[in-house]
Amino acid sequence: MSTTTQAKPQATSLGYKGMLIDGQSVDSASGARITVENPAKLQPIAEVPRGNAADVDRAVAAATKAYGEWRRMPPRERGKLLLKIAEALQARTEELARTIALETGNALRTQARGEANITADIYRYFGGLGSELKGETIPLGENVLSYTRREPLGVVGAVIPWNAPVMLAALKIAPALCAGNTMVMKAAEDAPLGVLLMAEICQQFLPPGVLNVLTGFGEECGGAIASHPGIRKLSFTGSTEVGKIIMRAAAERIVPVSLELGGKSPSIVYPDADEDWAVDGIIAAMRFTRQSQSCTAGSRLFLHEDIFDSFLAKLEKKATALKIGDPLDEATDIGTIINNKQFTKVCRYIDEGLKRPDAKLVFGGLPPKTGPLSEGYFTIPTVFADRSNDWRLAREEIFGPVLVAIRWSDEAEAIRMANDSHYGLAAYVWTHDIGRGLRAAHAIESGWVQVNQGLGQVPGMSYGGFKQSGIGREFSLEGMLDSFTQRKNVTVNLMV
Ligand code: NAP
């Protein structure tokens, strides 16, 4: 949870981290601040500036000023700077990981360390792609030279969520900068500290103004980015609801927009996969160790009727063995929900499930009201069964550890139910029969289908959503070209 104060710069005993504008760590123009809380202890841990439209103006001005030289820098030179950032981040992954764990409540061992490491890897991946910003030649005849250039768009406005904040920030910063754009980004109000630390490290290598990172509230700061006339491209990761607001703002000015939005991803388990490896895979795909606060969480579990009960029994044994506790404790598997709003929302869904006589609680339930787990926003993995895919809990993105298990008997029916969603981000298929697995993968309407694994994204994959889960791809070389460059054609008459 974040609260706001009108504190004077030195009037607090909390840690303070400024925003990055034009190469400097700065306070907001208004002097107002946001308090960042540790969701595991419900204690304030730091303050950050509460940026508003005036700060967005300052940041866009800096990014516009820096753009000319940055876009003219040879792409491989830009790439080399990203590679230096990658090494500097790699050297500080533990500090980064601890910051992420402290502010998000994501467990250090199972989540935050992995996020810090992949963040360095993202800069490393895009750092090597400078020379891939290639155009084409078009064969218009011997007397004509016609070719395309990949040019940057200008100042990119980016807005990100809190669930994997540093990785999601890197996924916009690295490709956008590699392609020659400059950036103004807003971090999520609940998890700005890791992003600011990463920005500080980036700034050791970048010219001032190339990267600007603001902190602030959604509409006040993010809205000012979305509608700013100096911004030439919008890149948003977050909920489908806010994605629509961003898209409307982009439509007003006809700027291109990339949207990485929500999901309600299906997992289809065939009868031959009633085995431990598949159960482990379902736990990973459901992201139980990130409290299922993941856009790609496989939160609809379609189990073949022949294995329905036996699979759930195995799942219960393994999921309930996961250790919930202090995110910074090395023994902890599962940390906390990010804030009170999300915690209340998750509890409301669980409560609805408990109250429905036609839904069966397989395991889990409401969070403990006493003991150490009642001291933070801790929830417990929860599985409901016996209701259909039409149920609210099977349709809405809960963004918490609530899994709905649904029975199927016919493959076509399983795929129809999997596709019966306005989301289409990720999907998982579990079977030894690779033909069947691939048939299902091809029939599922999702941007990313994994067969027999439930892992996270890897740089190089073209990752993104079908349907209301988003528009555009950013994770790969192709994503960088599509999302952060525009094509220009030059045609020359060679006869003059
Ligand atoms: P959110 O409420 O949509 O917020 C995302 C970002 O947008 C935050 O920085 C937020 O600021 C800002 N924002 C809120 N209202 C705004 C407005 N009117 N104008 C401009 N910016 C605004 O999402 P969230 O709760 O942080 O994150 C969870 C959602 O993100 C889930 O739906 C999840 O599926 C999705 N997600 C998608 C992906 C993907 O790759 N597809 C990855 C991760 C998460 P505040 O922080 O101040 O609220």
Coordinates of C-alpha atoms and ligand atoms in Angstrom, one line a residue:
M1 CA 0.0 0.0 0.0
S2 CA 1.2 3.5 -0.7
T3 CA 0.2 6.7 1.1
T4 CA 1.0 10.2 0.2
T5 CA 2.6 12.9 2.3
Q6 CA 3.6 16.5 1.7
A7 CA 6.9 16.0 3.5
K8 CA 9.8 18.4 3.3
P9 CA 12.9 16.6 1.9
Q10 CA 14.7 15.9 5.1
A11 CA 11.7 15.7 7.5
T12 CA 11.6 11.9 7.6
S13 CA 13.6 9.1 9.2
L14 CA 12.6 6.8 6.3
G15 CA 14.9 6.0 3.4
Y16 CA 14.3 8.3 0.5
K17 CA 14.9 7.7 -3.2
G18 CA 14.5 10.4 -5.8
M19 CA 13.2 10.1 -9.4
L20 CA 15.6 10.1 -12.3
I21 CA 15.2 13.1 -14.6
D22 CA 17.8 14.4 -17.0
G23 CA 20.5 12.3 -15.3
Q24 CA 19.8 13.7 -11.8
S25 CA 18.1 12.2 -8.8
V26 CA 15.3 14.7 -8.1
D27 CA 12.3 15.4 -5.9
S28 CA 8.9 16.1 -7.4
A29 CA 8.2 19.7 -8.4
S30 CA 5.4 19.9 -5.7
G31 CA 7.6 18.3 -3.0
A32 CA 4.9 15.8 -2.3
R33 CA 5.9 12.2 -1.6
I34 CA 4.6 8.7 -1.5
T35 CA 5.3 6.3 1.3
V36 CA 6.3 2.8 0.2
E37 CA 5.3 -0.1 2.6
N38 CA 6.7 -3.5 3.2
P39 CA 3.7 -5.8 2.7
A40 CA 5.0 -8.5 4.9
K41 CA 5.2 -6.3 8.0
L42 CA 2.9 -3.5 7.1
Q43 CA 5.6 -1.0 7.9
P44 CA 6.8 2.0 5.8
I45 CA 10.2 1.5 4.3
A46 CA 10.9 4.5 2.2
E47 CA 9.5 7.6 0.5
V48 CA 9.6 8.5 -3.2
P49 CA 8.5 11.6 -5.0
R50 CA 4.9 11.9 -6.0
G51 CA 5.5 13.0 -9.5
N52 CA 2.8 14.9 -11.4
A53 CA 2.2 16.6 -14.8
A54 CA 4.9 19.2 -14.1
D55 CA 7.5 16.4 -13.5
V56 CA 6.3 14.6 -16.7
D57 CA 6.9 17.9 -18.6
R58 CA 10.4 18.1 -17.2
A59 CA 11.2 14.5 -18.0
V60 CA 9.8 14.7 -21.6
A61 CA 11.8 17.9 -22.2
A62 CA 15.0 16.1 -21.0
A63 CA 14.2 13.0 -23.1
T64 CA 13.5 15.2 -26.2
K65 CA 16.8 17.0 -25.7
A66 CA 18.7 13.8 -25.4
Y67 CA 17.0 12.1 -28.4
G68 CA 18.9 13.8 -31.2
E69 CA 22.4 12.6 -30.1
W70 CA 21.2 9.2 -28.8
R71 CA 19.5 8.3 -32.1
R72 CA 22.6 9.3 -34.1
M73 CA 24.9 7.2 -32.0
P74 CA 25.8 4.0 -34.0
P75 CA 23.4 1.3 -32.8
R76 CA 26.3 -1.0 -31.8
E77 CA 27.7 1.7 -29.5
R78 CA 24.3 2.0 -27.9
G79 CA 24.3 -1.8 -27.5
K80 CA 27.7 -1.6 -25.8
L81 CA 26.3 0.7 -23.2
L82 CA 23.5 -1.7 -22.5
L83 CA 26.1 -4.5 -22.1
K84 CA 27.9 -2.4 -19.5
I85 CA 24.6 -1.9 -17.7
A86 CA 24.1 -5.6 -17.8
E87 CA 27.4 -6.3 -16.1
A88 CA 26.9 -3.5 -13.5
L89 CA 23.4 -5.0 -12.7
Q90 CA 24.8 -8.5 -12.5
A91 CA 27.3 -7.3 -9.9
R92 CA 24.5 -5.9 -7.8
T93 CA 21.8 -8.6 -8.2
E94 CA 21.7 -9.4 -4.5
E95 CA 21.0 -5.8 -3.5
L96 CA 18.4 -5.6 -6.3
A97 CA 16.8 -8.8 -5.3
R98 CA 16.5 -7.8 -1.6
T99 CA 15.0 -4.5 -2.6
I100 CA 12.4 -6.3 -4.8
A101 CA 11.6 -8.7 -2.0
L102 CA 11.2 -6.0 0.6
E103 CA 8.8 -3.8 -1.4
T104 CA 6.8 -6.4 -3.4
G105 CA 6.6 -9.2 -0.8
N106 CA 7.9 -11.7 -3.4
A107 CA 10.1 -14.3 -1.8
L108 CA 13.8 -13.7 -2.2
R109 CA 14.8 -17.2 -3.0
T110 CA 12.0 -18.3 -5.2
Q111 CA 11.2 -15.0 -7.0
A112 CA 13.2 -11.9 -6.4
R113 CA 16.7 -13.4 -7.1
G114 CA 15.4 -14.8 -10.4
E115 CA 14.0 -11.5 -11.3
A116 CA 17.2 -9.6 -10.6
N117 CA 19.2 -12.1 -12.7
I118 CA 16.9 -12.1 -15.6
T119 CA 17.0 -8.3 -15.5
A120 CA 20.7 -8.3 -16.2
D121 CA 20.2 -10.9 -18.9
I122 CA 17.6 -8.7 -20.6
Y123 CA 20.1 -5.9 -21.0
R124 CA 22.7 -8.4 -22.2
Y125 CA 20.3 -9.8 -24.8
F126 CA 19.2 -6.4 -26.2
G127 CA 22.8 -5.1 -25.9
G128 CA 23.8 -7.6 -28.6
L129 CA 21.1 -6.6 -31.0
G130 CA 22.3 -3.2 -32.1
S131 CA 23.4 -4.4 -35.5
E132 CA 20.2 -6.2 -36.1
L133 CA 18.3 -2.9 -36.7
K134 CA 18.4 -3.7 -40.4
G135 CA 16.3 -2.6 -43.3
E136 CA 15.6 -4.2 -46.7
T137 CA 16.4 -3.4 -50.3
I138 CA 13.4 -3.6 -52.7
P139 CA 14.1 -4.8 -56.2
L140 CA 12.5 -2.1 -58.3
G141 CA 14.9 -2.5 -61.3
E142 CA 18.5 -1.7 -62.2
N143 CA 18.0 2.0 -62.3
V144 CA 16.4 2.4 -58.9
L145 CA 17.7 2.0 -55.4
S146 CA 14.8 1.5 -53.0
Y147 CA 15.5 0.6 -49.4
T148 CA 14.0 0.8 -45.9
R149 CA 15.5 2.0 -42.8
R150 CA 14.5 1.1 -39.2
E151 CA 14.2 4.4 -37.4
P152 CA 13.4 5.1 -33.8
L153 CA 10.1 6.7 -32.9
G154 CA 11.3 9.4 -30.4
V155 CA 10.4 9.7 -26.8
V156 CA 8.6 6.5 -25.5
G157 CA 6.2 6.9 -22.6
A158 CA 6.1 3.7 -20.5
V159 CA 4.0 2.7 -17.5
I160 CA 4.6 -0.5 -15.6
P161 CA 3.0 -2.5 -12.8
W162 CA 4.4 -3.8 -9.5
N163 CA 4.3 -7.6 -9.8
A164 CA 7.7 -8.1 -11.4
P165 CA 8.6 -4.4 -11.5
V166 CA 12.3 -4.5 -12.3
M167 CA 12.1 -7.1 -15.0
L168 CA 9.1 -5.5 -16.6
A169 CA 10.9 -2.1 -16.6
A170 CA 14.0 -3.6 -18.2
L171 CA 11.8 -5.2 -20.9
K172 CA 10.8 -1.8 -22.1
I173 CA 14.0 0.2 -21.4
A174 CA 16.5 -2.2 -23.1
P175 CA 14.7 -2.6 -26.5
A176 CA 13.5 1.0 -26.7
L177 CA 17.0 2.4 -26.0
C178 CA 18.8 -0.1 -28.2
A179 CA 16.5 1.0 -31.1
G180 CA 17.5 4.7 -30.5
N181 CA 14.5 6.0 -28.6
T182 CA 14.6 7.8 -25.3
M183 CA 12.2 7.1 -22.5
V184 CA 10.0 8.5 -19.8
M185 CA 8.8 5.7 -17.5
K186 CA 6.5 5.7 -14.5
A187 CA 7.1 3.0 -11.9
A188 CA 4.2 1.5 -10.0
E189 CA 3.4 3.4 -6.7
D190 CA 3.7 0.1 -4.7
A191 CA 7.1 -1.0 -6.1
P192 CA 9.3 1.9 -7.2
L193 CA 12.4 1.2 -5.2
G194 CA 14.0 -1.6 -7.3
V195 CA 13.2 0.3 -10.5
L196 CA 14.8 3.4 -9.2
L197 CA 17.9 1.4 -8.1
M198 CA 18.1 -0.1 -11.6
A199 CA 17.7 3.4 -13.2
E200 CA 20.5 4.7 -11.0
I201 CA 22.8 1.9 -12.3
C202 CA 21.7 2.6 -15.9
Q203 CA 22.5 6.2 -15.4
Q204 CA 26.2 5.5 -14.7
F205 CA 26.5 4.6 -18.4
L206 CA 23.8 6.6 -20.2
P207 CA 23.9 10.3 -21.3
P208 CA 21.5 12.4 -19.2
G209 CA 17.9 12.4 -20.4
V210 CA 18.1 9.2 -22.4
L211 CA 16.3 7.4 -19.5
N212 CA 13.9 9.2 -17.1
V213 CA 12.1 7.3 -14.4
L214 CA 9.3 8.9 -12.5
T215 CA 7.4 7.8 -9.4
G216 CA 3.8 8.7 -8.8
F217 CA 0.1 7.7 -8.9
G218 CA -1.6 6.2 -11.8
E219 CA -3.9 8.8 -13.2
E220 CA -1.9 11.8 -11.9
C221 CA 1.5 10.8 -13.3
G222 CA 0.8 7.8 -15.7
G223 CA -2.1 9.7 -17.2
A224 CA 0.1 12.8 -17.8
I225 CA 2.6 10.5 -19.7
A226 CA -0.2 8.9 -21.7
S227 CA -1.6 12.3 -22.9
H228 CA 1.7 14.2 -23.2
P229 CA 2.1 15.7 -26.7
G230 CA 5.9 15.2 -26.7
I231 CA 5.5 11.4 -26.4
R232 CA 5.6 9.5 -29.7
K233 CA 4.9 6.0 -28.5
L234 CA 3.2 4.5 -25.5
S235 CA 4.2 1.2 -24.0
F236 CA 2.0 -0.1 -21.1
T237 CA 2.1 -3.2 -18.9
G238 CA -0.8 -3.6 -16.5
S239 CA -4.5 -4.4 -16.2
T240 CA -6.8 -4.6 -19.2
E241 CA -8.9 -1.9 -17.6
V242 CA -6.1 0.7 -17.5
G243 CA -4.8 -0.6 -20.9
K244 CA -8.1 0.7 -22.4
I245 CA -7.5 4.2 -20.9
I246 CA -4.0 4.2 -22.3
M247 CA -5.3 3.1 -25.8
R248 CA -7.9 5.9 -25.7
A249 CA -5.1 8.5 -24.9
A250 CA -3.0 7.1 -27.8
A251 CA -6.0 7.3 -30.1
E252 CA -6.4 11.1 -29.4
R253 CA -2.9 11.7 -30.8
I254 CA -2.5 8.7 -33.1
V255 CA 0.6 7.4 -31.4
P256 CA 1.5 3.7 -31.6
V257 CA 0.8 1.8 -28.5
S258 CA 1.9 -1.6 -27.1
L259 CA -0.2 -3.2 -24.4
E260 CA 0.8 -6.1 -22.2
L261 CA -2.3 -6.8 -20.2
G262 CA -4.1 -9.3 -18.0
G263 CA -4.8 -13.0 -18.3
K264 CA -6.8 -15.9 -17.1
S265 CA -4.7 -18.6 -18.5
P266 CA -5.8 -22.3 -19.0
S267 CA -3.9 -25.4 -18.1
I268 CA -5.2 -28.5 -19.8
V269 CA -4.1 -31.8 -18.3
Y270 CA -4.6 -35.0 -20.3
P271 CA -5.2 -38.4 -18.5
D272 CA -1.6 -39.6 -19.2
A273 CA -0.1 -36.7 -17.2
D274 CA -1.4 -37.7 -13.7
E275 CA 2.2 -37.7 -12.5
D276 CA 4.4 -35.7 -10.1
W277 CA 6.2 -33.7 -12.8
A278 CA 2.9 -32.4 -14.1
V279 CA 1.8 -31.5 -10.6
D280 CA 5.1 -29.6 -10.1
G281 CA 4.5 -27.9 -13.4
I282 CA 1.0 -26.8 -12.5
I283 CA 2.4 -25.3 -9.3
A284 CA 5.0 -23.4 -11.3
A285 CA 2.5 -22.4 -14.0
M286 CA 0.0 -21.1 -11.3
R287 CA 2.9 -19.1 -9.9
F288 CA 1.9 -20.1 -6.4
T289 CA 5.4 -19.0 -5.2
R290 CA 4.6 -15.4 -6.5
Q291 CA 1.2 -15.6 -4.7
S292 CA -0.1 -16.0 -8.3
Q293 CA 0.4 -12.3 -8.9
S294 CA 1.4 -13.0 -12.5
C295 CA -0.3 -12.2 -15.7
T296 CA 0.6 -15.6 -17.0
A297 CA -0.7 -17.6 -14.0
G298 CA -2.4 -20.8 -15.2
S299 CA -5.4 -20.1 -13.0
R300 CA -8.0 -22.3 -14.8
L301 CA -7.0 -26.0 -14.4
F302 CA -8.8 -28.3 -16.9
L303 CA -8.4 -31.8 -15.6
H304 CA -9.5 -34.9 -17.5
E305 CA -12.3 -36.6 -15.5
D306 CA -10.3 -39.9 -15.2
I307 CA -7.6 -38.2 -13.1
F308 CA -9.6 -35.3 -11.5
D309 CA -9.5 -36.5 -7.9
S310 CA -6.1 -38.2 -8.0
F311 CA -4.4 -35.2 -9.6
L312 CA -6.0 -32.8 -7.0
A313 CA -4.8 -35.1 -4.2
K314 CA -1.2 -34.9 -5.4
L315 CA -1.6 -31.1 -6.0
E316 CA -2.8 -30.6 -2.4
K317 CA 0.1 -32.6 -1.0
K318 CA 2.7 -30.5 -2.8
A319 CA 1.1 -27.1 -2.7
T320 CA 0.4 -27.2 1.0
A321 CA 4.0 -28.2 1.7
L322 CA 5.2 -24.8 0.4
K323 CA 6.4 -22.6 3.1
I324 CA 4.7 -19.2 3.5
G325 CA 6.5 -16.6 5.4
D326 CA 8.9 -13.6 5.5
P327 CA 9.9 -12.9 1.9
L328 CA 13.5 -12.3 3.0
D329 CA 13.9 -15.6 4.8
E330 CA 15.8 -18.1 2.7
A331 CA 13.4 -20.9 3.8
T332 CA 10.4 -19.1 2.4
D333 CA 8.7 -20.3 -0.8
I334 CA 5.7 -17.9 -0.8
G335 CA 5.7 -14.3 0.3
T336 CA 2.8 -11.8 0.5
I337 CA 0.2 -10.0 -1.6
I338 CA 1.3 -6.5 -2.6
N339 CA -1.2 -4.3 -0.8
N340 CA -4.4 -4.1 1.1
K341 CA -6.5 -3.4 -1.9
Q342 CA -5.3 -6.6 -3.7
F343 CA -5.4 -8.6 -0.4
T344 CA -9.1 -7.6 0.2
K345 CA -9.9 -8.4 -3.4
V346 CA -8.4 -11.9 -3.2
C347 CA -10.1 -12.6 0.1
R348 CA -13.5 -11.5 -1.4
Y349 CA -13.1 -14.1 -4.2
I350 CA -12.2 -16.8 -1.7
D351 CA -15.1 -15.9 0.5
E352 CA -17.5 -16.2 -2.5
G353 CA -16.1 -19.6 -3.2
L354 CA -16.6 -20.7 0.4
K355 CA -20.1 -19.5 0.4
R356 CA -21.2 -21.3 -2.8
P357 CA -22.8 -24.7 -1.9
D358 CA -22.1 -25.9 -5.4
A359 CA -18.4 -25.2 -5.3
K360 CA -16.0 -27.6 -3.4
L361 CA -13.0 -26.2 -1.5
V362 CA -10.2 -28.7 -2.3
F363 CA -7.7 -27.0 0.0
G364 CA -6.7 -23.6 1.2
G365 CA -9.2 -20.9 2.2
L366 CA -9.1 -17.5 3.8
P367 CA -5.8 -16.2 5.3
P368 CA -5.1 -16.9 9.0
K369 CA -6.5 -14.3 11.3
T370 CA -3.9 -14.9 14.1
G371 CA -0.2 -15.8 14.2
P372 CA 2.7 -14.5 12.2
L373 CA 0.9 -14.8 8.9
S374 CA -1.8 -12.3 10.1
E375 CA 0.9 -9.6 10.4
G376 CA 1.2 -9.0 6.6
Y377 CA -0.8 -9.6 3.5
F378 CA -0.2 -13.3 3.5
T379 CA -2.6 -15.6 1.6
I380 CA -2.6 -19.4 1.2
P381 CA -2.8 -21.4 -2.0
T382 CA -6.5 -22.2 -2.5
V383 CA -8.2 -24.6 -5.0
F384 CA -11.9 -24.8 -5.8
A385 CA -13.5 -27.5 -7.8
D386 CA -16.8 -28.7 -9.2
R387 CA -18.0 -25.5 -10.8
S388 CA -18.1 -24.7 -14.5
N389 CA -16.0 -22.4 -16.6
D390 CA -18.8 -19.8 -16.4
W391 CA -18.2 -19.1 -12.8
R392 CA -16.9 -15.6 -11.9
L393 CA -13.9 -17.2 -10.2
A394 CA -13.1 -19.0 -13.5
R395 CA -13.5 -15.9 -15.7
E396 CA -12.1 -12.9 -13.8
E397 CA -8.4 -12.3 -13.2
I398 CA -8.0 -12.7 -9.4
F399 CA -4.3 -12.0 -9.3
G400 CA -4.0 -14.1 -6.2
P401 CA -3.5 -17.8 -5.3
V402 CA -7.0 -19.0 -6.2
L403 CA -7.1 -21.9 -8.7
V404 CA -10.3 -23.2 -10.2
A405 CA -10.3 -26.9 -11.3
I406 CA -12.7 -27.9 -14.0
R407 CA -13.5 -31.4 -15.3
W408 CA -13.4 -32.4 -19.0
S409 CA -13.9 -35.6 -20.9
D410 CA -13.6 -34.6 -24.6
E411 CA -10.6 -32.8 -26.0
A412 CA -12.7 -30.5 -28.2
E413 CA -14.7 -29.5 -25.1
A414 CA -11.5 -28.8 -23.1
I415 CA -10.2 -26.5 -25.9
R416 CA -13.6 -24.8 -26.3
M417 CA -13.6 -24.0 -22.5
A418 CA -9.9 -22.9 -22.6
N419 CA -10.8 -20.4 -25.4
D420 CA -14.0 -19.2 -23.7
S421 CA -12.4 -16.1 -22.2
H422 CA -11.9 -12.6 -23.3
Y423 CA -8.2 -13.0 -22.3
G424 CA -5.6 -14.9 -24.4
L425 CA -2.2 -14.4 -22.8
A426 CA -0.7 -17.8 -21.8
A427 CA -1.7 -21.5 -21.8
Y428 CA -0.3 -24.8 -20.6
V429 CA -0.8 -28.3 -22.0
W430 CA 0.3 -31.4 -20.1
T431 CA 0.6 -34.8 -21.9
H432 CA 3.2 -37.4 -23.0
D433 CA 1.5 -37.5 -26.4
I434 CA 3.4 -34.8 -28.3
G435 CA 1.0 -34.9 -31.3
R436 CA -2.0 -34.3 -29.0
G437 CA 0.0 -31.6 -27.1
L438 CA 0.8 -29.7 -30.3
R439 CA -2.7 -30.0 -31.7
A440 CA -4.0 -28.4 -28.5
A441 CA -1.2 -25.8 -28.6
H442 CA -2.3 -24.8 -32.1
A443 CA -6.0 -24.6 -31.2
I444 CA -5.6 -22.5 -28.1
E445 CA -6.2 -18.8 -28.6
S446 CA -3.2 -17.5 -26.5
G447 CA -0.1 -15.6 -27.3
W448 CA 2.1 -18.1 -25.5
V449 CA 1.5 -21.9 -25.1
Q450 CA 3.8 -24.1 -23.1
V451 CA 3.7 -27.9 -23.4
N452 CA 4.9 -29.8 -20.4
Q453 CA 6.4 -26.9 -18.6
G454 CA 5.2 -23.8 -16.7
L455 CA 8.2 -21.5 -16.8
G456 CA 8.6 -17.7 -17.1
Q457 CA 9.4 -15.8 -20.2
V458 CA 12.9 -15.8 -21.6
P459 CA 14.4 -12.9 -23.6
G460 CA 14.2 -13.8 -27.3
M461 CA 10.6 -15.1 -27.2
S462 CA 8.0 -13.0 -28.9
Y463 CA 5.7 -12.7 -25.9
G464 CA 2.3 -11.0 -25.7
G465 CA -1.4 -11.4 -25.7
F466 CA -4.2 -12.4 -28.0
K467 CA -7.7 -10.8 -27.5
Q468 CA -7.9 -8.4 -24.5
S469 CA -4.6 -9.6 -23.2
G470 CA -2.8 -7.1 -25.3
I471 CA -1.4 -5.7 -28.5
G472 CA 2.2 -5.9 -29.7
R473 CA 5.3 -7.9 -28.7
E474 CA 8.3 -6.5 -26.9
F475 CA 10.4 -9.4 -25.5
S476 CA 12.4 -10.3 -28.6
L477 CA 14.4 -8.9 -31.6
E478 CA 11.1 -8.9 -33.5
G479 CA 9.4 -7.2 -30.6
M480 CA 12.1 -4.5 -30.6
L481 CA 11.7 -4.0 -34.3
D482 CA 7.9 -4.0 -34.3
S483 CA 7.4 -2.0 -31.1
F484 CA 10.2 0.5 -31.0
T485 CA 11.1 1.3 -34.6
Q486 CA 9.3 2.7 -37.6
R487 CA 10.1 1.9 -41.2
K488 CA 11.1 4.5 -43.6
N489 CA 11.4 3.9 -47.3
V490 CA 14.0 5.8 -49.4
T491 CA 13.7 5.4 -53.2
V492 CA 16.4 6.8 -55.5
N493 CA 16.4 7.3 -59.2
L494 CA 19.8 6.2 -60.3
M495 CA 19.5 7.7 -63.8
V496 CA 19.9 11.4 -62.8
Ligands
NAP1 P1 -2.8 -1.4 -13.1 O1 -3.7 -1.0 -12.0 O2 -3.3 -1.4 -14.5 O3 -1.5 -0.5 -13.0 C1 -0.4 -0.6 -13.9 C2 0.3 0.8 -14.0 O4 -0.6 1.7 -14.5 C3 0.7 1.4 -12.6 O5 1.9 2.0 -12.7 C4 -0.5 2.3 -12.3 O6 -0.1 3.3 -11.4 C5 -0.7 2.9 -13.7 N1 -2.0 3.5 -13.8 C6 -3.2 3.3 -13.1 N2 -4.2 4.0 -13.6 C7 -3.7 4.8 -14.6 C8 -4.2 5.8 -15.5 N3 -5.5 6.2 -15.4 N4 -3.4 6.3 -16.4 C9 -2.1 5.9 -16.5 N5 -1.5 5.0 -15.7 C10 -2.3 4.4 -14.8 O7 -2.1 -2.9 -12.9 P2 -1.5 -3.4 -11.6 O8 -2.5 -3.7 -10.6 O9 -0.3 -2.6 -11.2 O10 -0.8 -4.8 -12.2 C11 -1.6 -6.0 -12.3 C12 -2.1 -6.1 -13.8 O11 -1.0 -6.1 -14.7 C13 -2.7 -7.4 -14.0 O12 -3.9 -7.3 -14.8 C14 -1.7 -8.2 -14.8 O13 -2.2 -9.3 -15.5 C15 -1.1 -7.2 -15.6 N6 0.3 -7.6 -16.1 C16 0.4 -7.9 -17.4 C17 1.7 -8.3 -17.8 C18 1.9 -8.7 -19.2 O14 3.1 -8.9 -19.6 N7 0.9 -9.0 -20.0 C19 2.8 -8.4 -16.9 C20 2.6 -8.0 -15.6 C21 1.3 -7.6 -15.2 P3 -0.3 3.0 -9.8 O15 0.9 2.1 -9.5 O16 -0.2 4.3 -9.1 O17 -1.6 2.3 -9.6

